[in-house]
Amino acid sequence: MDYKEFDKLGAKNTEPKSSCNLCKEAKSKVGSKAGYGAIVYKIGDIKTGWFATLSPRTGGNPKADFTIQLMPLRHLTHFSQIHSYPKLAENFGIAFSKICKAISSVLMQEEGLMASTEEKRLSMPLAAYGKCTTWKEKKEHLHIKIFPFRGNIGQPYTVDSSFERKEVFKEKGTGKEFVKMIHVRKVMIDTKRFNKLARELIMLLKD
Ligand SMILES: [Zn+2]
């Protein structure tokens, strides 16, 4: 098998880029406002590190929901590059699990959600969403969104079996099949709540 093409996805092509917003944000300290959101967590150095921001907007309920975005400090554009340095993959696991723990802990406390429940409204739903490609038009600094999937942002996604089971409608004229989805509009989280959440998350992600 010829690995030459794959090798181009290696570590040497992940140098920070001056034109990249996330590479710029990666230089900020925990607690500071980055270009987008507030930095709540950092682990590792420039070769092995990851950072996380609390997003100022949510597609869910701004009074309850929030999203944390996890990104490598280096300009990685493909999941397969996470293997570039062993410690980079290790730190990803640590960062991801800590963020999931922090989000769950905040929401379970705020809303009295249960570790196991028959009732959907008392459950702690958590989703991770990220994608990558080598197609230049869509090739960007890796970012994985971690958020409670409920309400408008809890609708089944194309890879879910429940998406396949959705009611199918036919477009008049063309006969093309489609399914209905609720439109999602991102809204700002109010400043007071945003700052409180950022402080709590920083505390929880510290240890
Ligand atoms: Zn970048």
Short mmCIF file of C-alpha atoms and ligand atoms in Angstrom, two decimals:
data_model
loop_
_atom_site.label_atom_id
_atom_site.label_comp_id
_atom_site.label_asym_id
_atom_site.label_seq_id
_atom_site.Cartn_x
_atom_site.Cartn_y
_atom_site.Cartn_z
CA MET A 1 0.00 0.00 0.00
CA ASP A 2 1.26 3.48 -0.87
CA TYR A 3 1.29 5.72 2.21
CA LYS A 4 2.90 8.73 0.48
CA GLU A 5 -0.32 10.67 0.13
CA PHE A 6 -1.42 9.83 3.65
CA ASP A 7 1.99 10.89 5.02
CA LYS A 8 1.26 14.44 3.83
CA LEU A 9 -1.29 14.59 6.64
CA GLY A 10 1.62 14.28 9.08
CA ALA A 11 2.81 16.53 11.88
CA LYS A 12 4.96 18.83 9.73
CA ASN A 13 1.87 20.20 8.06
CA THR A 14 0.24 21.26 11.29
CA GLU A 15 2.35 24.37 12.07
CA PRO A 16 0.28 27.27 13.49
CA LYS A 17 -1.04 29.56 10.75
CA SER A 18 -1.11 33.35 11.07
CA SER A 19 -4.27 33.49 8.94
CA CYS A 20 -6.19 31.11 11.25
CA ASN A 21 -8.50 32.52 13.95
CA LEU A 22 -8.26 29.42 16.12
CA CYS A 23 -4.43 29.44 15.98
CA LYS A 24 -4.64 33.03 17.25
CA GLU A 25 -7.12 32.09 20.02
CA ALA A 26 -4.85 29.21 21.06
CA LYS A 27 -2.30 31.76 22.34
CA SER A 28 -4.71 33.28 24.89
CA LYS A 29 -4.71 32.35 28.57
CA VAL A 30 -7.44 30.52 30.49
CA GLY A 31 -9.93 33.11 31.76
CA SER A 32 -9.38 35.51 28.89
CA LYS A 33 -11.93 36.32 26.21
CA ALA A 34 -10.75 34.82 22.95
CA GLY A 35 -11.91 36.02 19.54
CA TYR A 36 -14.96 33.81 19.95
CA GLY A 37 -16.03 32.88 23.46
CA ALA A 38 -13.97 32.55 26.61
CA ILE A 39 -11.05 30.18 27.14
CA VAL A 40 -11.97 27.76 29.94
CA TYR A 41 -9.32 25.05 29.65
CA LYS A 42 -5.84 24.32 28.34
CA ILE A 43 -3.64 21.22 28.47
CA GLY A 44 -0.19 20.42 27.07
CA ASP A 45 2.26 22.48 25.00
CA ILE A 46 2.11 23.68 21.39
CA LYS A 47 2.87 20.18 20.05
CA THR A 48 0.68 18.16 22.37
CA GLY A 49 -1.93 20.62 23.58
CA TRP A 50 -5.63 21.30 23.39
CA PHE A 51 -7.77 24.23 24.47
CA ALA A 52 -11.47 24.73 25.05
CA THR A 53 -13.76 27.73 24.80
CA LEU A 54 -17.24 28.41 26.08
CA SER A 55 -19.28 29.61 23.10
CA PRO A 56 -21.21 32.87 23.57
CA ARG A 57 -24.15 31.54 21.54
CA THR A 58 -26.30 28.42 21.61
CA GLY A 59 -28.82 26.88 19.22
CA GLY A 60 -30.63 25.55 22.29
CA ASN A 61 -32.23 27.35 25.23
CA PRO A 62 -29.90 30.27 26.16
CA LYS A 63 -31.07 30.11 29.79
CA ALA A 64 -30.00 26.49 30.21
CA ASP A 65 -27.87 25.19 27.34
CA PHE A 66 -24.29 25.97 26.34
CA THR A 67 -21.57 24.58 24.08
CA ILE A 68 -17.91 23.99 24.72
CA GLN A 69 -15.60 23.83 21.74
CA LEU A 70 -12.46 21.69 21.98
CA MET A 71 -9.54 22.42 19.65
CA PRO A 72 -5.88 21.45 19.26
CA LEU A 73 -3.34 24.24 19.92
CA ARG A 74 -1.62 23.26 16.69
CA HIS A 75 -3.25 23.75 13.28
CA LEU A 76 -4.62 20.22 12.86
CA THR A 77 -7.16 19.89 10.08
CA HIS A 78 -7.88 16.16 10.17
CA PHE A 79 -8.75 13.72 12.95
CA SER A 80 -6.12 11.34 11.59
CA GLN A 81 -3.42 13.87 12.54
CA ILE A 82 -4.12 13.40 16.25
CA HIS A 83 -1.72 10.46 16.12
CA SER A 84 1.17 12.82 15.16
CA TYR A 85 2.46 12.95 18.72
CA PRO A 86 1.51 10.26 21.26
CA LYS A 87 0.98 12.85 23.97
CA LEU A 88 -1.40 14.80 21.70
CA ALA A 89 -3.76 11.81 21.53
CA GLU A 90 -3.41 11.23 25.26
CA ASN A 91 -4.22 14.86 26.05
CA PHE A 92 -7.25 14.72 23.74
CA GLY A 93 -8.71 11.91 25.82
CA ILE A 94 -8.06 13.76 29.05
CA ALA A 95 -9.50 17.05 27.74
CA PHE A 96 -12.58 15.43 26.21
CA SER A 97 -13.47 13.45 29.33
CA LYS A 98 -12.88 16.41 31.66
CA ILE A 99 -15.10 18.68 29.56
CA CYS A 100 -17.89 16.08 29.48
CA LYS A 101 -17.62 15.73 33.24
CA ALA A 102 -17.71 19.50 33.79
CA ILE A 103 -20.75 20.11 31.54
CA SER A 104 -22.66 17.24 33.15
CA SER A 105 -21.78 18.38 36.62
CA VAL A 106 -22.98 21.96 35.96
CA LEU A 107 -26.26 20.92 34.34
CA MET A 108 -27.08 18.12 36.77
CA GLN A 109 -26.62 20.51 39.66
CA GLU A 110 -28.51 23.41 38.07
CA GLU A 111 -31.48 21.32 36.95
CA GLY A 112 -31.51 18.35 39.32
CA LEU A 113 -30.90 15.91 36.45
CA MET A 114 -30.53 12.22 37.27
CA ALA A 115 -27.75 9.70 36.55
CA SER A 116 -30.42 7.27 35.35
CA THR A 117 -34.05 8.08 34.75
CA GLU A 118 -37.27 6.96 33.06
CA GLU A 119 -38.09 10.60 32.35
CA LYS A 120 -36.47 12.30 29.37
CA ARG A 121 -36.68 15.75 30.99
CA LEU A 122 -34.60 14.56 33.96
CA SER A 123 -31.86 13.01 31.81
CA MET A 124 -28.39 14.40 31.13
CA PRO A 125 -27.96 14.25 27.33
CA LEU A 126 -24.52 15.03 25.95
CA ALA A 127 -23.31 15.06 22.34
CA ALA A 128 -19.98 15.63 20.60
CA TYR A 129 -19.93 16.89 17.05
CA GLY A 130 -16.91 17.36 14.83
CA LYS A 131 -15.96 16.72 11.24
CA CYS A 132 -12.99 17.11 8.95
CA THR A 133 -12.03 16.86 5.30
CA THR A 134 -9.00 17.36 3.05
CA TRP A 135 -11.12 19.34 0.57
CA LYS A 136 -9.49 22.78 0.62
CA GLU A 137 -12.76 24.71 0.57
CA LYS A 138 -13.86 23.16 3.86
CA LYS A 139 -10.47 22.34 5.39
CA GLU A 140 -10.21 24.11 8.73
CA HIS A 141 -8.65 23.99 12.20
CA LEU A 142 -10.21 20.99 13.99
CA HIS A 143 -12.98 21.88 16.43
CA ILE A 144 -15.25 19.54 18.31
CA LYS A 145 -18.46 20.86 19.84
CA ILE A 146 -19.67 19.30 23.08
CA PHE A 147 -23.19 20.22 24.20
CA PRO A 148 -26.40 18.87 25.76
CA PHE A 149 -28.46 17.54 22.84
CA ARG A 150 -32.01 18.47 23.66
CA GLY A 151 -34.70 20.79 22.31
CA ASN A 152 -33.92 22.14 18.85
CA ILE A 153 -30.32 20.93 19.00
CA GLY A 154 -31.44 17.47 20.06
CA GLN A 155 -33.06 16.57 16.73
CA PRO A 156 -31.90 13.30 15.12
CA TYR A 157 -28.89 13.74 12.83
CA THR A 158 -28.47 12.03 9.44
CA VAL A 159 -26.32 9.21 10.89
CA ASP A 160 -28.91 8.36 13.57
CA SER A 161 -31.34 5.48 13.01
CA SER A 162 -34.05 7.78 14.35
CA PHE A 163 -33.37 10.13 11.40
CA GLU A 164 -34.12 7.26 9.03
CA ARG A 165 -37.37 6.63 10.87
CA LYS A 166 -38.61 10.22 10.47
CA GLU A 167 -41.79 10.76 8.46
CA VAL A 168 -40.97 11.16 4.77
CA PHE A 169 -42.73 13.81 2.67
CA LYS A 170 -42.72 14.28 -1.11
CA GLU A 171 -42.01 17.58 -2.85
CA LYS A 172 -44.79 18.56 -5.20
CA GLY A 173 -43.72 18.43 -8.82
CA THR A 174 -40.32 16.79 -8.43
CA GLY A 175 -41.45 13.94 -6.17
CA LYS A 176 -38.22 14.38 -4.23
CA GLU A 177 -38.38 12.93 -0.72
CA PHE A 178 -37.61 15.05 2.35
CA VAL A 179 -38.01 15.04 6.12
CA LYS A 180 -39.01 17.94 8.36
CA MET A 181 -36.64 19.53 10.86
CA ILE A 182 -37.13 22.44 13.24
CA HIS A 183 -35.10 25.46 12.23
CA VAL A 184 -32.24 26.27 14.60
CA ARG A 185 -31.30 29.87 15.28
CA LYS A 186 -28.28 30.55 17.49
CA VAL A 187 -28.86 33.11 20.23
CA MET A 188 -26.54 34.90 22.65
CA ILE A 189 -26.30 33.70 26.24
CA ASP A 190 -26.77 36.75 28.47
CA THR A 191 -23.52 38.22 29.80
CA LYS A 192 -24.23 37.52 33.47
CA ARG A 193 -24.93 33.82 32.85
CA PHE A 194 -22.05 33.53 30.39
CA ASN A 195 -19.54 34.93 32.90
CA LYS A 196 -20.91 32.73 35.70
CA LEU A 197 -20.69 29.63 33.50
CA ALA A 198 -17.14 30.50 32.40
CA ARG A 199 -16.02 30.89 36.05
CA GLU A 200 -17.66 27.60 37.10
CA LEU A 201 -16.22 25.67 34.17
CA ILE A 202 -12.71 27.02 34.77
CA MET A 203 -12.94 25.86 38.40
CA LEU A 204 -14.27 22.42 37.47
CA LEU A 205 -11.73 21.89 34.70
CA LYS A 206 -8.79 22.85 36.89
CA ASP A 207 -8.60 19.57 38.81
ZN ZN B 1 -5.32 27.04 13.07
#
